[in-house]
């Protein structure tokens, strides 16, 4: 599913806009990085695409359809937060199953989908553990599994590797690229790490002070530095 932002602006209070006149397109099946420093509007854009907040002006289209005011639950979007946002009192299995139960999947369908994702995420032996018993990399994989469980058409990731040490972060971003290719889900991830953005994305949107500075392939962005 493609995503298209058309002249999106969002303000918080009376100050300068967090996002100002932003336009770009993510083609169906692409993995796109939103690259920029803290405060450049990256996470705000992600939340507007997810429907967690609405722009003050502009349009958000998905597969050509205007979704600007459509509720989150009707967007078929998976969201992975920077702090994972896992339920501490639930096991890995219960965390992954949560979204399916909310959507009234049958017990048999839920069990099979969770089993499949535990296998894919290399967590087959961790289903009965709680988040506190997992490493940072494992918690991130659980968060990804939970987001992917309902088979979303769009996957949004907000600084997905920000809280993980360097060695594990490098391993996880390579793993995310393979996972994206296997699931063929349109993906948009936020990062302030230039190397990360250039290494695994199909295209890069460079943000600064709420505006788009550059859009291009990793090679184009690297060559224009």
XYZ file of N, CA, C and O in Angstrom, residues 1-5 24-32 49-50 60-67 70 72 74-78 151-156 180 183-188 202:
180
model
N 0.843 -1.199 0.000
C 0.000 0.000 0.000
C 0.875 1.244 0.000
O 1.787 1.375 0.815
N 0.618 2.162 -0.902
C 1.391 3.404 -0.960
C 0.896 4.406 0.081
O -0.248 4.337 0.535
N 1.785 5.326 0.469
C 1.450 6.418 1.397
C 1.853 7.716 0.724
O 2.981 7.828 0.221
N 0.962 8.696 0.729
C 1.297 9.985 0.139
C 0.892 11.117 1.074
O -0.262 11.192 1.506
N 1.850 11.955 1.439
C 1.594 13.145 2.247
C 1.593 14.360 1.336
O 2.521 14.552 0.548
N 5.668 14.038 0.528
C 6.495 12.973 -0.048
C 5.620 11.738 -0.225
O 4.514 11.656 0.313
N 6.127 10.768 -0.980
C 5.367 9.554 -1.245
C 6.220 8.326 -0.963
O 7.407 8.294 -1.278
N 5.588 7.320 -0.357
C 6.197 6.013 -0.133
C 5.465 5.029 -1.035
O 4.257 4.832 -0.892
N 6.179 4.426 -1.971
C 5.543 3.492 -2.900
C 5.236 2.163 -2.212
O 5.845 1.805 -1.204
N 4.304 1.447 -2.785
C 3.898 0.144 -2.258
C 5.112 -0.783 -2.106
O 5.891 -0.957 -3.048
N 5.285 -1.331 -0.898
C 6.351 -2.295 -0.649
C 7.712 -1.709 -0.346
O 8.662 -2.457 -0.096
N 7.841 -0.393 -0.334
C 9.139 0.224 -0.041
C 9.430 0.257 1.458
O 8.519 0.261 2.284
N 10.719 0.295 1.784
C 11.198 0.559 3.138
C 11.868 1.930 3.097
O 12.901 2.106 2.453
N 11.252 2.918 3.740
C 11.696 4.308 3.655
C 12.121 4.811 5.035
O 11.438 4.566 6.030
N 0.391 9.599 10.240
C 0.110 8.501 9.317
C -0.657 7.393 10.023
O -1.574 6.791 9.455
N -0.314 7.149 11.287
C -1.002 6.111 12.070
C -2.403 6.534 12.497
O -3.207 5.692 12.902
N -3.431 13.120 3.835
C -2.703 11.859 3.893
C -3.500 10.841 3.086
O -4.674 10.587 3.381
N -2.872 10.293 2.062
C -3.538 9.307 1.220
C -2.830 7.960 1.348
O -1.605 7.887 1.431
N -3.632 6.904 1.356
C -3.111 5.541 1.352
C -3.741 4.813 0.188
O -4.968 4.694 0.115
N -2.895 4.344 -0.708
C -3.349 3.685 -1.931
C -4.344 4.569 -2.683
O -5.348 4.102 -3.224
N -4.071 5.872 -2.663
C -4.883 6.835 -3.389
C -6.127 7.313 -2.664
O -6.792 8.252 -3.119
N -6.432 6.736 -1.504
C -7.635 7.094 -0.756
C -7.302 8.087 0.355
O -6.332 7.903 1.086
N -8.115 9.119 0.488
C -7.906 10.122 1.534
C -8.199 9.509 2.905
O -9.327 9.127 3.203
N -7.144 9.419 3.741
C -7.269 8.807 5.070
C -7.013 9.831 6.181
O -6.845 9.454 7.342
N -9.517 9.462 8.978
C -9.984 8.103 9.258
C -9.392 7.621 10.583
O -8.196 7.803 10.833
N -7.701 5.473 13.627
C -6.549 4.564 13.633
C -6.947 3.132 13.336
O -6.307 2.446 12.527
N -9.088 1.837 11.618
C -9.537 1.539 10.253
C -8.437 1.741 9.214
O -8.696 1.721 8.012
N -7.194 1.916 9.672
C -6.088 2.195 8.740
C -5.231 0.975 8.430
O -4.385 1.028 7.550
N -5.383 -0.092 9.155
C -4.575 -1.309 8.956
C -3.084 -0.994 8.984
O -2.322 -1.345 8.080
N -2.693 -0.308 10.063
C -1.308 0.126 10.256
C -0.743 -0.515 11.524
O -1.400 -0.542 12.561
N 0.476 -1.047 11.439
C 1.187 -1.537 12.613
C 2.190 -0.495 13.071
O 2.855 0.136 12.235
N -1.462 -8.622 10.351
C -1.147 -8.482 8.916
C -1.443 -7.079 8.393
O -2.249 -6.888 7.482
N -0.784 -6.075 8.951
C -1.001 -4.695 8.493
C -0.443 -4.497 7.090
O 0.482 -5.200 6.667
N -0.981 -3.530 6.388
C -0.465 -3.184 5.062
C 0.668 -2.160 5.163
O 1.434 -1.991 4.218
N 0.732 -1.469 6.314
C 1.772 -0.459 6.550
C 2.386 -0.697 7.928
O 1.659 -0.925 8.909
N 3.710 -0.648 7.999
C 4.421 -0.802 9.266
C 5.200 0.476 9.549
O 5.993 0.928 8.721
N 4.955 1.074 10.726
C 5.616 2.314 11.137
C 6.494 2.028 12.352
O 6.028 1.410 13.314
N 11.393 -7.267 6.269
C 10.593 -6.420 5.382
C 10.415 -7.080 4.019
O 9.321 -7.110 3.466
N 7.954 -10.118 4.321
C 6.548 -9.788 4.560
C 5.978 -8.855 3.492
O 4.763 -8.729 3.370
N 6.844 -8.181 2.753
C 6.440 -7.236 1.699
C 5.373 -6.264 2.211
O 4.296 -6.104 1.644
N 5.682 -5.631 3.331
C 4.792 -4.620 3.897
C 5.439 -3.254 3.688
O 6.651 -3.102 3.838
N 4.663 -2.269 3.291
C 5.186 -0.913 3.136
C 5.627 -0.404 4.504
O 4.841 -0.406 5.447
N 6.875 0.029 4.621
C 7.441 0.375 5.928
C 8.078 1.757 5.924
O 8.744 2.136 4.960
N 7.874 2.469 7.026
C 8.459 3.794 7.214
C 9.058 3.826 8.610
O 8.350 3.579 9.587
N 15.145 1.780 1.064
C 15.045 1.954 -0.386
C 15.141 3.430 -0.757
O 15.720 3.785 -1.788
